[in-house]
XYZ file of N, CA, C and O in Angstrom:
856
model
N -43.425 -0.546 -6.603
C -42.098 -0.122 -6.330
C -41.408 -0.850 -5.047
O -42.123 -1.208 -4.150
N -40.108 -1.268 -5.328
C -39.497 -1.978 -4.549
C -39.233 -0.925 -3.165
O -38.972 0.422 -3.613
N -39.259 -1.226 -2.032
C -38.869 -0.430 -0.907
C -37.126 -0.108 -0.864
O -36.449 -0.785 -1.471
N -36.700 0.872 -0.024
C -35.408 1.039 0.041
C -34.739 -0.053 0.578
O -33.526 -0.452 0.334
N -35.463 -0.578 1.670
C -34.813 -1.787 2.382
C -34.653 -3.043 1.426
O -33.682 -3.522 1.604
N -35.541 -3.359 0.595
C -35.227 -4.238 -0.236
C -34.099 -4.191 -1.320
O -33.509 -4.963 -1.814
N -34.076 -2.839 -1.844
C -33.206 -2.408 -2.747
C -31.692 -2.504 -2.022
O -30.771 -3.128 -2.800
N -31.684 -2.017 -0.753
C -30.340 -2.195 -0.044
C -30.052 -3.699 -0.081
O -28.721 -4.038 -0.144
N -31.011 -4.556 0.443
C -30.549 -6.033 0.515
C -29.909 -6.629 -0.977
O -29.074 -7.228 -0.983
N -30.604 -6.175 -1.829
C -30.267 -6.589 -3.167
C -28.774 -6.254 -3.602
O -28.168 -6.960 -4.153
N -28.641 -4.879 -3.342
C -27.280 -4.447 -3.869
C -26.345 -5.032 -2.926
O -25.102 -5.360 -3.460
N -26.502 -5.059 -1.709
C -25.343 -5.575 -0.832
C -25.077 -6.845 -1.176
O -23.917 -7.395 -1.217
N -26.157 -7.876 -1.535
C -25.837 -9.223 -1.876
C -25.140 -9.152 -3.265
O -24.117 -10.302 -3.321
N -25.133 -8.429 -4.114
C -24.478 -8.376 -5.362
C -23.157 -7.929 -5.162
O -22.174 -8.476 -5.692
N -23.065 -6.941 -4.224
C -21.583 -6.573 -4.009
C -20.752 -7.729 -3.381
O -19.506 -7.800 -3.464
N -21.201 -8.496 -2.422
C -20.839 -9.470 -1.599
C -20.286 -10.643 -2.683
O -19.160 -11.318 -2.692
N -21.191 -10.885 -3.613
C -20.896 -11.929 -4.642
C -19.889 -11.206 -5.558
O -18.949 -12.081 -6.148
N -19.886 -9.906 -5.993
C -18.892 -9.552 -7.059
C -17.370 -9.701 -6.290
O -16.379 -10.131 -6.961
N -17.388 -9.390 -4.941
C -15.905 -9.478 -4.342
C -15.518 -10.949 -4.133
O -14.433 -11.245 -4.411
N -16.507 -11.710 -3.987
C -16.174 -13.250 -3.868
C -15.473 -13.597 -4.992
O -14.605 -14.561 -5.160
N -16.283 -13.280 -6.085
C -15.799 -13.842 -7.547
C -14.508 -13.348 -7.948
O -13.689 -13.996 -8.545
N -14.244 -11.812 -7.636
C -13.000 -11.248 -7.861
C -12.043 -12.054 -7.193
O -10.770 -12.254 -7.757
N -12.129 -12.425 -5.933
C -11.073 -13.236 -5.052
C -10.824 -14.366 -5.831
O -9.752 -15.068 -5.787
N -11.997 -15.241 -6.077
C -11.955 -16.538 -6.617
C -11.207 -16.660 -7.987
O -10.404 -17.588 -8.177
N -11.346 -15.472 -8.941
C -10.688 -15.489 -10.149
C -9.384 -14.898 -10.173
O -8.702 -14.710 -11.092
N -8.910 -14.339 -8.863
C -7.533 -13.668 -8.891
C -7.652 -12.239 -9.462
O -6.666 -11.795 -10.061
N -8.761 -11.552 -9.675
C -8.791 -10.166 -10.272
C -8.376 -9.128 -9.501
O -8.042 -8.071 -9.880
N -8.300 -9.496 -8.004
C -7.905 -8.482 -7.114
C -6.212 -8.463 -7.064
O -5.840 -9.506 -6.944
N -5.592 -7.373 -6.979
C -4.317 -7.197 -6.986
C -3.735 -7.020 -5.424
O -4.587 -6.761 -4.671
N -2.566 -7.348 -5.357
C -1.995 -7.058 -4.086
C -2.021 -5.662 -3.622
O -1.884 -4.952 -4.503
N -2.360 -5.226 -2.427
C -2.350 -3.894 -2.027
C -0.976 -3.043 -2.382
O 0.212 -3.576 -2.340
N -1.476 -1.877 -2.916
C -0.332 -1.011 -3.387
C -0.551 0.317 -3.006
O -1.675 0.902 -3.277
N 0.273 0.791 -2.197
C 0.081 2.321 -1.665
C 1.074 3.249 -2.297
O 1.460 4.070 -1.598
N 1.669 2.944 -3.403
C 2.701 3.740 -3.923
C 2.152 5.189 -4.297
O 3.130 6.052 -4.344
N 0.996 5.239 -4.710
C 0.672 6.576 -5.105
C -0.770 6.992 -4.149
O -1.380 7.886 -4.555
N -0.971 6.171 -3.224
C -2.341 6.312 -2.337
C -2.119 5.910 -0.964
O -1.541 4.778 -1.049
N -2.634 6.440 0.046
C -2.737 5.868 1.248
C -3.776 4.675 1.453
O -3.657 4.046 2.451
N -4.590 4.704 0.505
C -5.601 3.658 0.395
C -5.015 2.284 -0.488
O -4.605 2.433 -1.506
N -5.039 1.136 0.020
C -4.470 0.125 -0.765
C -5.460 -0.207 -2.181
O -6.769 -0.008 -2.148
N -4.703 -0.375 -3.208
C -5.556 -0.761 -4.343
C -6.007 -2.092 -4.325
O -5.198 -3.077 -4.265
N -7.240 -2.433 -4.338
C -7.919 -3.789 -4.482
C -7.987 -4.213 -5.935
O -7.830 -5.321 -6.242
N -8.498 -3.426 -6.766
C -8.873 -3.904 -8.070
C -8.211 -2.654 -9.169
O -8.918 -1.664 -9.067
N -7.101 -2.974 -9.803
C -6.579 -1.982 -10.504
C -7.420 -1.191 -11.634
O -7.542 -0.193 -11.758
N -7.971 -2.160 -12.333
C -8.672 -1.556 -13.592
C -9.949 -0.604 -13.011
O -10.291 0.331 -13.477
N -10.587 -1.450 -11.861
C -11.647 -0.595 -11.252
C -11.218 0.821 -10.706
O -11.911 1.832 -11.088
N -10.060 0.826 -10.120
C -9.546 2.112 -9.536
C -9.203 3.035 -10.560
O -9.364 4.108 -10.403
N -8.473 2.506 -11.631
C -7.913 3.449 -12.572
C -9.345 4.155 -13.231
O -9.260 5.192 -13.647
N -10.388 3.114 -13.545
C -11.389 3.708 -14.013
C -12.270 4.847 -13.606
O -12.446 5.963 -14.041
N -12.251 4.589 -12.048
C -12.947 5.609 -11.319
C -12.161 6.828 -11.342
O -12.609 8.006 -11.285
N -10.766 6.735 -11.175
C -9.940 7.998 -10.967
C -10.021 8.545 -12.297
O -9.952 9.990 -12.322
N -10.162 7.919 -13.362
C -10.101 8.573 -14.813
C -11.509 9.483 -14.789
O -11.232 10.680 -15.241
N -12.419 8.913 -14.447
C -13.799 9.688 -14.564
C -13.619 10.942 -13.483
O -14.162 11.964 -13.834
N -13.268 10.669 -12.312
C -13.248 11.760 -11.302
C -12.056 13.028 -11.788
O -12.360 14.193 -11.811
N -10.988 12.510 -12.356
C -10.160 13.572 -12.985
C -10.644 14.116 -14.169
O -10.586 15.522 -14.203
N -11.344 13.505 -14.993
C -11.955 14.299 -16.161
C -13.012 15.323 -15.606
O -12.978 16.297 -16.286
N -13.776 14.815 -14.728
C -14.911 15.813 -14.045
C -14.265 17.114 -13.563
O -14.620 18.187 -13.958
N -13.070 16.843 -12.842
C -12.606 17.834 -12.143
C -11.906 18.831 -13.215
O -11.846 20.103 -13.147
N -11.201 18.236 -14.232
C -10.700 19.043 -15.388
C -11.907 19.914 -16.009
O -11.572 20.962 -16.473
N -13.074 19.308 -16.312
C -13.846 19.982 -16.920
C -14.569 21.178 -16.283
O -15.226 22.039 -16.742
N -14.293 21.035 -14.766
C -14.751 22.216 -14.038
C -13.519 23.328 -13.837
O -13.924 24.403 -13.199
N -12.602 22.947 -14.591
C -11.599 24.214 -14.606
C -10.452 23.852 -13.319
O -9.745 24.774 -12.984
N -10.703 22.871 -12.919
C -9.722 22.374 -11.580
C -10.384 22.499 -10.341
O -11.538 23.086 -10.264
N -9.991 21.618 -9.359
C -10.781 21.579 -8.061
C -9.572 21.623 -6.995
O -8.499 21.079 -7.117
N -9.858 22.635 -6.035
C -8.921 22.830 -5.073
C -9.075 21.929 -3.889
O -8.221 21.710 -3.165
N -10.287 21.821 -3.479
C -10.463 20.999 -2.177
C -11.740 20.274 -2.465
O -12.959 20.504 -2.216
N -11.594 19.037 -2.926
C -12.760 18.076 -3.116
C -13.153 17.471 -1.688
O -12.132 17.354 -0.755
N -14.363 16.790 -1.640
C -14.612 16.145 -0.686
C -14.629 14.810 -1.086
O -15.598 14.511 -1.963
N -13.968 13.732 -0.484
C -14.136 12.376 -1.157
C -14.523 11.404 -0.066
O -14.998 11.834 0.878
N -14.258 10.161 -0.374
C -14.486 9.241 0.814
C -13.463 8.072 0.653
O -12.942 7.722 -0.587
N -13.267 7.379 1.568
C -12.506 6.109 1.542
C -13.467 4.921 1.549
O -14.214 4.857 2.486
N -13.345 4.217 0.543
C -14.137 3.086 0.436
C -14.018 1.700 1.389
O -12.961 1.698 1.824
N -15.132 1.192 1.685
C -15.183 -0.084 2.493
C -14.814 -1.201 1.477
O -14.873 -0.733 0.244
N -14.630 -2.264 1.969
C -14.114 -3.451 1.017
C -15.266 -3.826 0.076
O -14.729 -4.327 -1.162
N -16.447 -3.477 0.075
C -17.613 -3.666 -0.730
C -17.732 -2.606 -1.692
O -18.562 -2.711 -2.788
N -17.273 -1.313 -1.561
C -17.590 -0.364 -2.351
C -16.524 -0.137 -3.446
O -15.463 -0.699 -3.548
N -16.906 0.444 -4.545
C -16.041 0.737 -5.599
C -14.640 1.297 -5.266
O -14.567 2.162 -4.178
N -13.751 0.947 -5.984
C -12.184 1.002 -5.429
C -12.033 2.591 -5.757
O -11.472 2.865 -6.954
N -11.982 3.544 -4.781
C -11.593 4.728 -4.907
C -10.187 5.099 -4.774
O -9.784 6.322 -4.492
N -9.200 4.058 -4.497
C -7.884 4.463 -3.874
C -6.983 5.246 -4.844
O -6.338 6.041 -4.197
N -7.181 5.277 -5.979
C -6.356 6.100 -6.913
C -6.957 7.498 -7.082
O -6.229 8.368 -7.600
N -8.308 7.807 -6.800
C -8.648 8.971 -6.868
C -8.160 10.030 -5.903
O -8.048 11.246 -6.146
N -7.769 9.605 -4.598
C -7.292 10.341 -3.810
C -5.950 10.857 -4.285
O -5.691 12.038 -3.839
N -5.286 10.362 -4.926
C -3.820 10.681 -5.468
C -3.916 11.652 -6.401
O -3.106 12.274 -6.861
N -5.314 12.190 -6.791
C -5.320 13.175 -7.946
C -5.174 14.767 -7.401
O -4.989 15.429 -8.177
N -5.220 14.676 -5.917
C -5.514 15.869 -5.438
C -4.351 16.044 -4.389
O -3.972 15.129 -3.748
N -4.016 17.366 -4.170
C -2.974 17.817 -2.968
C -3.490 17.423 -1.561
O -2.965 17.390 -0.657
N -5.026 17.868 -1.603
C -5.624 17.709 -0.210
C -6.995 17.402 -0.530
O -7.483 17.385 -1.655
N -7.718 17.030 0.487
C -9.291 16.497 0.296
C -9.806 16.476 1.776
O -9.192 16.153 2.730
N -11.091 16.597 1.743
C -11.961 16.392 2.983
C -12.313 14.979 2.921
O -12.831 14.411 1.877
N -12.240 14.321 3.988
C -12.485 12.761 4.129
C -13.614 12.745 5.418
O -13.172 13.404 6.506
N -14.565 11.863 5.252
C -15.391 11.603 6.306
C -14.465 11.054 7.802
O -13.593 10.340 7.630
N -14.848 11.556 8.949
C -14.548 11.030 10.129
C -15.656 10.487 10.842
O -16.469 11.228 11.074
N -15.529 9.153 10.878
C -16.958 8.386 11.474
C -16.666 8.140 12.880
O -17.647 7.845 13.687
N -15.368 7.829 13.428
C -15.074 7.109 14.825
C -14.173 8.166 15.568
O -13.341 8.861 14.946
N -14.320 8.084 16.584
C -13.390 8.961 17.659
C -12.197 8.250 17.849
O -12.103 7.109 17.371
N -11.193 8.588 18.733
C -9.944 8.267 18.921
C -10.203 6.624 19.493
O -9.312 6.033 19.387
N -11.289 6.472 20.245
C -11.353 5.293 21.003
C -12.046 4.204 20.078
O -12.394 2.975 20.352
N -12.593 4.501 18.642
C -13.108 3.701 17.888
C -14.567 3.636 17.925
O -15.373 2.829 17.317
N -15.216 4.643 18.643
C -16.653 4.761 18.866
C -17.289 5.636 17.809
O -16.745 6.687 17.548
N -18.603 5.180 17.352
C -19.073 6.131 16.311
C -19.420 7.575 17.011
O -19.781 7.780 17.917
N -19.312 8.644 15.943
C -19.458 9.965 16.310
C -21.022 10.059 16.155
O -21.548 9.627 15.130
N -21.425 10.895 16.806
C -23.019 11.313 16.852
C -23.422 12.243 15.725
O -24.529 12.027 15.210
N -22.738 12.836 15.091
C -22.993 13.851 13.893
C -21.853 13.867 12.882
O -20.610 13.225 13.100
N -21.968 14.186 11.660
C -21.052 13.955 10.525
C -19.939 15.132 10.831
O -20.017 16.036 11.376
N -18.511 14.689 10.648
C -17.547 15.037 10.906
C -16.511 14.964 9.817
O -16.550 14.063 8.999
N -15.804 15.870 9.421
C -14.831 15.827 8.265
C -13.225 16.057 8.714
O -13.085 16.721 9.722
N -12.466 15.513 8.012
C -10.912 15.697 8.389
C -10.328 16.224 7.219
O -10.717 15.763 6.071
N -9.241 16.833 7.309
C -8.454 17.450 6.191
C -7.411 16.466 5.928
O -6.340 16.422 6.817
N -7.260 15.930 4.694
C -6.172 14.851 4.405
C -5.355 15.794 3.513
O -5.810 16.564 2.579
N -4.074 15.566 3.462
C -2.898 16.188 2.697
C -2.092 15.205 1.926
O -1.886 14.270 2.796
N -1.516 15.476 0.832
C -0.659 14.419 0.120
C 0.478 13.884 1.134
O 1.039 14.854 1.715
N 0.761 12.751 1.037
C 1.630 12.297 2.153
C 1.190 11.855 3.230
O 2.055 10.943 4.031
N 0.224 12.184 3.824
C -0.359 11.817 5.019
C -1.182 10.452 5.150
O -1.709 9.942 4.276
N -0.751 9.835 6.174
C -1.231 8.399 6.377
C -2.708 8.477 6.829
O -3.024 9.472 7.469
N -3.447 7.519 6.663
C -4.815 7.204 7.052
C -4.739 6.100 8.037
O -3.854 5.352 8.322
N -5.751 6.284 9.260
C -5.850 5.359 10.275
C -7.120 4.585 10.145
O -8.089 5.115 9.782
N -7.020 3.179 10.488
C -8.150 2.445 10.718
C -8.518 2.165 12.183
O -7.804 1.443 12.933
N -9.686 2.872 12.792
C -9.978 2.567 14.278
C -10.832 1.332 14.579
O -12.102 1.782 14.575
N -10.414 0.245 14.401
C -11.243 -0.654 14.618
C -11.901 -1.491 13.551
O -12.196 -2.678 13.476
N -12.541 -0.646 12.566
C -13.167 -1.092 11.306
C -12.883 -0.247 10.344
O -12.736 1.088 10.542
N -12.958 -0.526 8.952
C -13.020 0.323 7.943
C -14.292 1.156 7.813
O -15.355 0.877 8.525
N -14.271 2.460 7.241
C -13.119 2.691 6.534
C -12.120 3.434 7.073
O -12.290 4.019 8.239
N -10.898 3.699 6.445
C -9.886 4.407 7.079
C -10.262 5.963 7.363
O -11.051 6.289 6.563
N -9.426 6.636 8.004
C -9.795 8.169 8.169
C -8.619 8.892 8.491
O -7.828 8.342 9.010
N -8.680 10.266 8.202
C -7.372 11.094 8.691
C -7.128 10.998 10.044
O -8.145 10.929 10.991
N -6.027 11.011 10.469
C -5.618 11.042 11.863
C -5.317 12.624 12.406
O -4.290 13.030 12.334
N -6.323 13.322 12.667
C -5.982 14.548 13.082
C -7.270 15.148 13.527
O -8.367 14.430 13.924
N -7.605 16.542 13.259
C -8.764 17.089 13.916
C -9.960 16.762 13.170
O -9.964 16.747 12.210
N -10.984 16.407 14.099
C -12.418 16.301 13.400
C -13.111 17.536 13.142
O -13.541 18.360 14.420
N -13.327 17.737 11.988
C -14.173 19.285 11.653
C -15.529 18.959 11.739
O -16.054 18.040 11.278
N -16.136 19.996 11.868
C -17.569 19.969 11.937
C -18.353 19.812 10.724
O -17.618 20.093 9.579
N -19.514 19.447 10.478
C -20.094 19.221 9.092
C -20.158 20.542 8.360
O -20.132 20.455 7.146
N -20.100 21.593 8.944
C -20.187 22.901 8.140
C -18.732 23.104 7.400
O -18.947 23.982 6.534
N -17.775 22.489 7.561
C -16.633 22.392 6.967
C -16.720 22.126 5.628
O -15.852 22.574 4.592
N -17.755 21.264 5.438
C -18.266 20.945 3.803
C -18.448 22.111 2.888
O -18.131 22.017 1.684
N -18.656 23.248 3.297
C -18.910 24.373 2.703
C -17.599 24.793 1.780
O -17.779 25.589 1.004
N -16.548 24.416 2.376
C -15.296 24.857 1.571
C -14.989 23.857 0.417
O -14.105 24.327 -0.465
N -15.611 22.967 0.136
C -15.377 21.972 -0.834
C -16.051 22.373 -2.194
O -17.027 22.859 -2.222
N -15.249 22.330 -3.067
C -15.689 22.545 -4.373
C -16.153 21.565 -5.373
O -16.497 21.547 -6.655
N -16.076 20.228 -4.912
C -16.504 19.172 -5.496
C -16.791 18.003 -4.417
O -16.010 17.703 -3.557
N -18.001 17.393 -4.471
C -18.414 16.531 -3.379
C -18.582 15.120 -3.935
O -19.546 14.899 -4.806
N -17.769 14.117 -3.688
C -17.889 12.714 -4.256
C -18.265 11.769 -2.932
O -17.621 11.790 -1.921
N -19.440 11.040 -3.141
C -19.864 10.424 -2.055
C -20.389 9.111 -2.459
O -20.470 8.814 -3.560
N -20.339 8.123 -1.428
C -20.652 6.666 -1.715
C -22.192 6.597 -2.005
O -22.987 7.430 -1.327
N -22.594 5.426 -2.529
C -23.980 5.064 -2.706
C -24.203 3.703 -2.907
O -23.290 3.036 -3.158
N -25.256 3.071 -2.692
C -25.541 1.651 -3.068
C -26.276 1.632 -4.338
O -26.155 0.525 -5.104
N -26.739 2.686 -4.819
C -27.462 2.720 -6.168
C -27.729 4.214 -6.447
O -27.641 5.141 -5.422
N -28.082 4.537 -7.537
C -28.520 6.101 -8.022
C -29.113 5.684 -9.215
O -29.106 4.832 -10.192
N -29.912 6.802 -9.428
C -30.787 6.889 -10.763
C -30.586 7.985 -11.564
O -30.133 9.183 -10.922
N -30.977 8.167 -12.824
C -30.838 9.064 -13.728
C -31.566 10.313 -13.254
O -31.423 11.484 -13.840
N -32.561 10.355 -12.361
C -33.376 11.592 -12.048
C -32.576 11.986 -10.862
O -33.282 13.095 -10.212
N -31.427 11.712 -10.473
C -30.679 12.433 -9.501
C -31.055 11.862 -7.998
O -30.664 12.440 -6.965
N -31.811 10.719 -7.606
C -31.961 9.991 -6.533
C -30.817 9.081 -6.219
O -30.421 8.060 -7.060
N -30.440 9.217 -4.988
C -29.413 8.237 -4.501
C -29.933 7.457 -3.292
O -30.683 7.849 -2.573
N -29.562 6.229 -3.500
C -29.789 5.118 -2.391
C -28.567 4.919 -1.471
O -27.540 4.636 -1.786
N -28.687 5.673 -0.283
C -27.522 5.350 0.595
C -27.647 4.319 1.517
O -28.614 3.369 1.374
N -26.902 4.038 2.659
C -26.906 2.936 3.528
C -27.923 3.011 4.616
O -28.248 2.082 5.199
N -28.643 4.123 4.567
C -29.807 4.113 5.519
C -29.573 4.991 6.844
O -30.493 5.196 7.459
N -28.450 5.342 7.150
C -28.135 6.236 8.211
C -28.299 7.634 8.192
O -28.551 8.312 9.303
N -28.502 8.232 6.884
C -28.747 9.605 6.733
C -27.460 10.523 6.974
O -27.628 11.723 6.861
N -26.265 9.812 7.144
C -25.096 10.703 7.111
C -24.643 11.746 6.289
O -24.543 12.902 6.620
N -25.049 11.303 4.914
C -24.686 12.272 3.847
C -25.758 13.210 3.737
O -25.564 14.432 3.492
N -27.004 12.892 3.838
C -28.146 13.853 3.619
C -28.100 14.926 4.727
O -28.391 16.093 4.492
N -27.405 14.515 6.042
C -27.187 15.715 6.873
C -26.093 16.409 6.524
O -26.080 17.800 6.727
N -24.911 15.884 6.164
C -23.781 16.689 5.836
C -23.871 17.646 4.474
O -23.514 18.719 4.792
N -24.693 17.058 3.697
C -24.858 17.741 2.469
C -25.584 19.179 2.667
O -25.551 19.893 1.760
N -26.333 19.278 3.595
C -27.032 20.567 4.018
C -25.927 21.742 4.120
O -26.472 22.798 3.978
N -24.769 21.524 4.389
C -23.769 22.369 4.402
C -22.910 22.776 3.359
O -22.004 23.655 3.328
N -23.228 22.144 2.179
C -22.428 22.401 1.067
C -22.623 23.768 0.480
O -23.703 24.421 0.750
N -21.771 24.301 -0.231
C -21.968 25.664 -0.924
C -22.994 25.521 -2.157
O -22.950 24.447 -2.702
N -23.757 26.645 -2.243
C -24.610 26.536 -3.405
C -23.919 26.296 -4.775
O -22.795 26.969 -5.048
N -24.382 25.455 -5.614
C -23.707 25.194 -7.019
C -22.699 24.278 -6.975
O -22.151 23.782 -7.967
N -22.285 23.609 -5.971
C -21.196 22.726 -5.812
C -21.730 21.138 -6.244
O -22.513 20.919 -5.490
N -21.223 20.668 -7.239
C -21.873 19.517 -7.698
C -21.493 18.178 -6.640
O -20.485 18.176 -5.964
N -22.567 17.406 -6.508
C -22.630 16.327 -5.812
C -22.650 15.089 -6.665
O -23.463 15.068 -7.421
N -21.548 14.110 -6.496
C -21.467 13.214 -7.343
C -21.594 11.698 -6.692
O -20.746 11.682 -5.605
N -22.251 10.800 -7.025
C -22.175 9.329 -6.358
C -21.535 8.458 -7.161
O -21.534 8.325 -8.434
N -20.511 7.692 -6.408
C -19.791 6.561 -7.131
C -20.531 5.212 -6.676
O -20.471 4.894 -5.732
N -20.737 4.503 -7.844
C -21.235 3.193 -7.820
C -20.818 2.292 -8.833
O -20.074 2.691 -9.759
N -21.121 1.038 -8.941
C -20.859 0.197 -9.855
C -21.807 0.280 -10.896
O -22.932 0.882 -10.978
N -21.606 -0.189 -12.355
C -22.268 -0.035 -13.541
C -23.739 -0.463 -13.204
O -24.738 0.025 -13.763
N -23.832 -1.744 -12.816
C -25.007 -2.391 -12.744
C -26.030 -1.691 -11.475
O -27.142 -2.242 -11.391
N -25.383 -0.838 -10.963
C -26.175 0.090 -9.895
C -26.817 1.307 -10.253
O -27.462 2.042 -9.464
N -26.606 1.574 -11.477
C -27.283 2.798 -12.181
C -28.622 2.317 -12.445
O -28.932 1.456 -13.386
N -29.739 2.913 -11.797
C -31.027 2.579 -12.195
C -31.833 3.559 -12.859
O -31.490 4.778 -12.953
N -33.131 3.213 -13.420
C -33.988 4.128 -14.183
C -34.576 4.907 -13.028
O -34.662 4.720 -12.009
N -35.069 6.248 -13.799
C -35.804 7.108 -13.003
C -37.117 6.603 -12.279
O -37.749 5.745 -12.857
N -37.220 6.781 -11.040
C -38.477 6.202 -10.405
C -38.345 5.133 -9.686
O -39.306 4.524 -8.797
N -37.192 4.327 -9.978
C -36.836 3.069 -9.244
C -36.661 3.176 -7.489
O -37.085 2.234 -6.829
N -35.987 4.156 -7.307
C -35.657 4.276 -6.097
C -36.566 5.280 -5.180
O -36.967 6.395 -5.808
N -37.171 4.872 -4.137
C -38.180 5.682 -3.648
C -37.587 6.748 -2.997
O -36.352 6.963 -2.518
N -38.168 7.991 -2.995
C -37.593 9.287 -2.302
C -38.504 9.725 -1.179
O -39.576 9.526 -1.103
N -37.576 10.631 -0.254
C -38.290 11.121 0.943
C -37.821 12.509 1.051
O -36.844 12.830 0.412
N -38.561 13.217 1.825
C -38.360 14.729 1.723
C -36.993 15.163 2.152
O -36.448 15.994 1.652
N -36.207 14.331 2.951
C -34.832 14.668 3.532
C -33.696 14.213 2.399
O -32.728 14.685 2.512
N -34.100 13.481 1.546
C -33.126 12.961 0.507
C -32.611 14.347 -0.166
O -33.359 14.995 -0.940
N -31.350 14.100 -0.395
C -30.559 15.202 -1.133
C -30.228 14.749 -2.499
O -29.499 13.643 -2.698
N -30.539 15.454 -3.661
C -30.374 14.913 -4.820
C -28.995 15.005 -5.237
O -28.445 16.098 -4.830
N -28.410 14.259 -6.093
C -27.136 14.366 -6.828
C -26.988 14.924 -8.163
O -28.142 15.109 -8.880
N -25.902 15.410 -8.658
C -25.898 15.964 -10.015
C -25.311 15.145 -10.888
O -25.507 15.269 -12.253
N -24.531 13.906 -10.453
C -23.972 13.218 -11.433
C -23.619 11.864 -10.925
O -23.739 11.496 -9.666
N -23.500 10.741 -11.754
C -23.212 9.312 -11.230
C -21.829 8.840 -11.879
O -21.614 9.202 -13.128
N -20.883 8.581 -10.993
C -19.704 8.059 -11.791
C -19.443 6.522 -11.462
O -19.724 5.983 -10.374
N -19.112 5.846 -12.503
C -18.938 4.354 -12.249
C -17.610 4.048 -12.845
O -16.863 5.013 -13.353
N -16.865 2.945 -12.772
C -15.525 2.646 -13.379
C -15.512 2.851 -14.803
O -14.341 2.979 -15.361
N -16.658 2.924 -15.649
C -16.573 3.116 -16.953
C -17.271 4.266 -17.596
O -16.920 4.817 -18.674
N -17.947 5.147 -16.694
C -18.616 6.369 -17.218
C -19.100 7.440 -16.294
O -19.249 7.052 -15.110
N -19.333 8.490 -16.748
C -19.931 9.452 -15.953
C -21.368 9.833 -16.664
O -21.590 10.032 -17.736
N -22.390 9.916 -15.700
C -23.708 10.360 -16.141
C -24.080 11.577 -15.528
O -24.222 11.787 -14.141
N -24.525 12.425 -16.216
C -25.323 13.614 -15.618
C -26.673 13.373 -15.415
O -27.467 12.751 -16.072
N -27.064 13.714 -14.168
C -28.236 13.274 -13.454
C -29.301 14.583 -13.701
O -28.787 15.691 -13.765
N -30.535 14.220 -14.146
C -31.641 15.221 -14.357
C -32.343 15.278 -13.044
O -33.369 14.476 -12.633
N -31.810 16.024 -12.151
C -32.173 16.245 -10.785
C -33.889 16.398 -10.706
O -34.466 17.335 -11.613
N -34.530 15.862 -9.743
C -36.101 16.006 -9.674
C -36.392 17.309 -9.252
O -35.559 17.890 -8.530
């Protein structure tokens, strides 16, 4: 079995190559913030992910306060997903001086509100940083990943930010990882550790997969 470190290296390499290819072939669009404070990098990718998230929210009977994330340049284009909702919880990773925060924090974004980039991406809400316990108010939690498998295992960046934050979610609230299609792995490929929080579903630009949590 490959280690998490090996898998992370492989996925990050593929992501860098994917973005380089998109730039070389002109597949990336000019930034467009007409419907979102996040620039649209890849229109087809962004529309696909927004469609999947919208369909999931509709199947739940509507979502009043999702927890979403602002993507880094190498992550799937989440730009149009934010525009599906009137408000959302977004991660706050840096303080006003641009220094990393020591524990998970969330900010409340509302439609029409700008986001700020403090030294490096991703952007975040320009307002009060709420404690990790504020995640208990979310009725849908959408998180980034480097890969995920159909048994509900998620490969994160390695810092444990979401594993710590997700301990505060309300019971029964679905946790969904957003990745590219080639990052959906078979059960048992991603090593698991005791602190890993399983996910309930995987969203890619083309599909939604219900996970069979371990």
